[in-house]
Amino acid sequence: WIDPRDVAEEEALTTLEGVNTRVTELAVVQEQDTQDIYAVMEDAQRRQTEMF
């Protein structure tokens, strides 16, 4: 027979792995967005400097 505690523990580990994966993916996306924002800011600053 299958011990329900084993099933619950396995499900919890699977859920935790899924959460960890999603958090990692979110961190990657956030880092890319941050780099994109910095690039836009640097470009705007460069253009402003060229104007003056």
Tab-separated table of N, CA and C in Angstrom:
chain	number	residue	atom	x	y	z
A	1	TRP	N	0.825	-1.181	0.000
A	1	TRP	CA	0.000	0.000	0.000
A	1	TRP	C	0.866	1.241	0.000
A	2	ILE	N	0.312	2.360	-0.389
A	2	ILE	CA	1.063	3.613	-0.484
A	2	ILE	C	0.775	4.454	0.751
A	3	ASP	N	1.838	4.862	1.396
A	3	ASP	CA	1.710	5.708	2.583
A	3	ASP	C	1.374	7.135	2.135
A	4	PRO	N	0.244	7.675	2.584
A	4	PRO	CA	-0.149	9.035	2.180
A	4	PRO	C	0.904	10.086	2.529
A	5	ARG	N	1.671	9.841	3.575
A	5	ARG	CA	2.716	10.807	3.948
A	5	ARG	C	3.796	10.877	2.875
A	6	ASP	N	4.110	9.733	2.273
A	6	ASP	CA	5.100	9.719	1.196
A	6	ASP	C	4.599	10.500	-0.016
A	7	VAL	N	3.330	10.319	-0.323
A	7	VAL	CA	2.739	11.020	-1.462
A	7	VAL	C	2.734	12.522	-1.198
A	8	ALA	N	2.334	12.916	0.002
A	8	ALA	CA	2.288	14.338	0.346
A	8	ALA	C	3.679	14.957	0.285
A	9	GLU	N	4.679	14.241	0.770
A	9	GLU	CA	6.047	14.754	0.743
A	9	GLU	C	6.538	14.907	-0.694
A	10	GLU	N	6.236	13.928	-1.530
A	10	GLU	CA	6.650	13.989	-2.934
A	10	GLU	C	5.967	15.152	-3.643
A	11	GLU	N	4.675	15.353	-3.375
A	11	GLU	CA	3.949	16.468	-3.983
A	11	GLU	C	4.519	17.800	-3.518
A	12	ALA	N	4.869	17.881	-2.237
A	12	ALA	CA	5.448	19.118	-1.712
A	12	ALA	C	6.780	19.419	-2.386
A	13	LEU	N	7.608	18.413	-2.574
A	13	LEU	CA	8.892	18.617	-3.239
A	13	LEU	C	8.700	19.051	-4.687
A	14	THR	N	7.742	18.432	-5.363
A	14	THR	CA	7.457	18.794	-6.751
A	14	THR	C	6.974	20.236	-6.829
A	15	THR	N	6.097	20.622	-5.899
A	15	THR	CA	5.597	21.996	-5.862
A	15	THR	C	6.733	22.967	-5.591
A	16	LEU	N	7.593	22.635	-4.645
A	16	LEU	CA	8.726	23.494	-4.315
A	16	LEU	C	9.662	23.645	-5.509
A	17	GLU	N	9.911	22.572	-6.221
A	17	GLU	CA	10.757	22.647	-7.416
A	17	GLU	C	10.126	23.570	-8.458
A	18	GLY	N	8.814	23.462	-8.605
A	18	GLY	CA	8.114	24.326	-9.556
A	18	GLY	C	8.211	25.786	-9.164
A	19	VAL	N	8.050	26.060	-7.882
A	19	VAL	CA	8.159	27.434	-7.395
A	19	VAL	C	9.580	27.947	-7.606
A	20	ASN	N	10.567	27.137	-7.278
A	20	ASN	CA	11.962	27.548	-7.467
A	20	ASN	C	12.247	27.864	-8.931
A	21	THR	N	11.724	27.046	-9.820
A	21	THR	CA	11.918	27.280	-11.251
A	21	THR	C	11.292	28.601	-11.667
A	22	ARG	N	10.083	28.859	-11.203
A	22	ARG	CA	9.397	30.098	-11.576
A	22	ARG	C	10.108	31.320	-11.015
A	23	VAL	N	10.605	31.223	-9.792
A	23	VAL	CA	11.338	32.340	-9.192
A	23	VAL	C	12.618	32.610	-9.978
A	24	THR	N	13.309	31.549	-10.364
A	24	THR	CA	14.530	31.706	-11.152
A	24	THR	C	14.222	32.363	-12.492
A	25	GLU	N	13.169	31.916	-13.150
A	25	GLU	CA	12.780	32.505	-14.432
A	25	GLU	C	12.415	33.975	-14.267
A	26	LEU	N	11.699	34.301	-13.197
A	26	LEU	CA	11.326	35.689	-12.931
A	26	LEU	C	12.564	36.549	-12.710
A	27	ALA	N	13.540	36.025	-11.986
A	27	ALA	CA	14.779	36.770	-11.740
A	27	ALA	C	15.509	37.051	-13.045
A	28	VAL	N	15.517	36.085	-13.945
A	28	VAL	CA	16.177	36.272	-15.244
A	28	VAL	C	15.460	37.359	-16.045
A	29	VAL	N	14.144	37.306	-16.073
A	29	VAL	CA	13.366	38.304	-16.807
A	29	VAL	C	13.575	39.691	-16.197
A	30	GLN	N	13.568	39.769	-14.878
A	30	GLN	CA	13.757	41.054	-14.212
A	30	GLN	C	15.140	41.625	-14.523
A	31	GLU	N	16.149	40.784	-14.520
A	31	GLU	CA	17.505	41.240	-14.846
A	31	GLU	C	17.562	41.769	-16.279
A	32	GLN	N	16.925	41.078	-17.205
A	32	GLN	CA	16.912	41.537	-18.598
A	32	GLN	C	16.175	42.865	-18.718
A	33	ASP	N	15.033	42.979	-18.031
A	33	ASP	CA	14.286	44.236	-18.054
A	33	ASP	C	15.124	45.379	-17.488
A	34	THR	N	15.845	45.107	-16.411
A	34	THR	CA	16.706	46.121	-15.800
A	34	THR	C	17.785	46.561	-16.779
A	35	GLN	N	18.400	45.605	-17.452
A	35	GLN	CA	19.435	45.946	-18.433
A	35	GLN	C	18.847	46.763	-19.587
A	36	ASP	N	17.632	46.425	-20.001
A	36	ASP	CA	16.969	47.183	-21.066
A	36	ASP	C	16.712	48.623	-20.626
A	37	ILE	N	16.257	48.800	-19.396
A	37	ILE	CA	15.985	50.141	-18.872
A	37	ILE	C	17.275	50.953	-18.807
A	38	TYR	N	18.348	50.342	-18.310
A	38	TYR	CA	19.634	51.042	-18.259
A	38	TYR	C	20.096	51.445	-19.656
A	39	ALA	N	19.897	50.595	-20.625
A	39	ALA	CA	20.299	50.915	-21.997
A	39	ALA	C	19.514	52.113	-22.521
A	40	VAL	N	18.223	52.154	-22.246
A	40	VAL	CA	17.394	53.280	-22.683
A	40	VAL	C	17.852	54.561	-21.989
A	41	MET	N	18.121	54.471	-20.690
A	41	MET	CA	18.578	55.646	-19.943
A	41	MET	C	19.922	56.151	-20.467
A	42	GLU	N	20.842	55.245	-20.734
A	42	GLU	CA	22.152	55.639	-21.260
A	42	GLU	C	22.018	56.276	-22.641
A	43	ASP	N	21.143	55.725	-23.456
A	43	ASP	CA	20.924	56.282	-24.787
A	43	ASP	C	20.338	57.689	-24.683
A	44	ALA	N	19.372	57.865	-23.794
A	44	ALA	CA	18.763	59.182	-23.609
A	44	ALA	C	19.801	60.182	-23.098
A	45	GLN	N	20.641	59.749	-22.181
A	45	GLN	CA	21.676	60.634	-21.653
A	45	GLN	C	22.687	60.994	-22.752
A	46	ARG	N	23.057	60.021	-23.559
A	46	ARG	CA	23.989	60.273	-24.663
A	46	ARG	C	23.401	61.277	-25.645
A	47	ARG	N	22.135	61.110	-25.978
A	47	ARG	CA	21.485	62.031	-26.919
A	47	ARG	C	21.413	63.440	-26.343
A	48	GLN	N	21.117	63.515	-25.051
A	48	GLN	CA	21.030	64.824	-24.414
A	48	GLN	C	22.401	65.504	-24.418
A	49	THR	N	23.448	64.742	-24.167
A	49	THR	CA	24.807	65.280	-24.170
A	49	THR	C	25.184	65.766	-25.568
A	50	GLU	N	24.781	65.038	-26.587
A	50	GLU	CA	25.089	65.424	-27.966
A	50	GLU	C	24.383	66.718	-28.361
A	51	MET	N	23.229	66.979	-27.768
A	51	MET	CA	22.469	68.181	-28.095
A	51	MET	C	23.134	69.430	-27.531
A	52	PHE	N	23.870	69.278	-26.439
A	52	PHE	CA	24.455	70.458	-25.787
A	52	PHE	C	25.904	70.481	-25.960
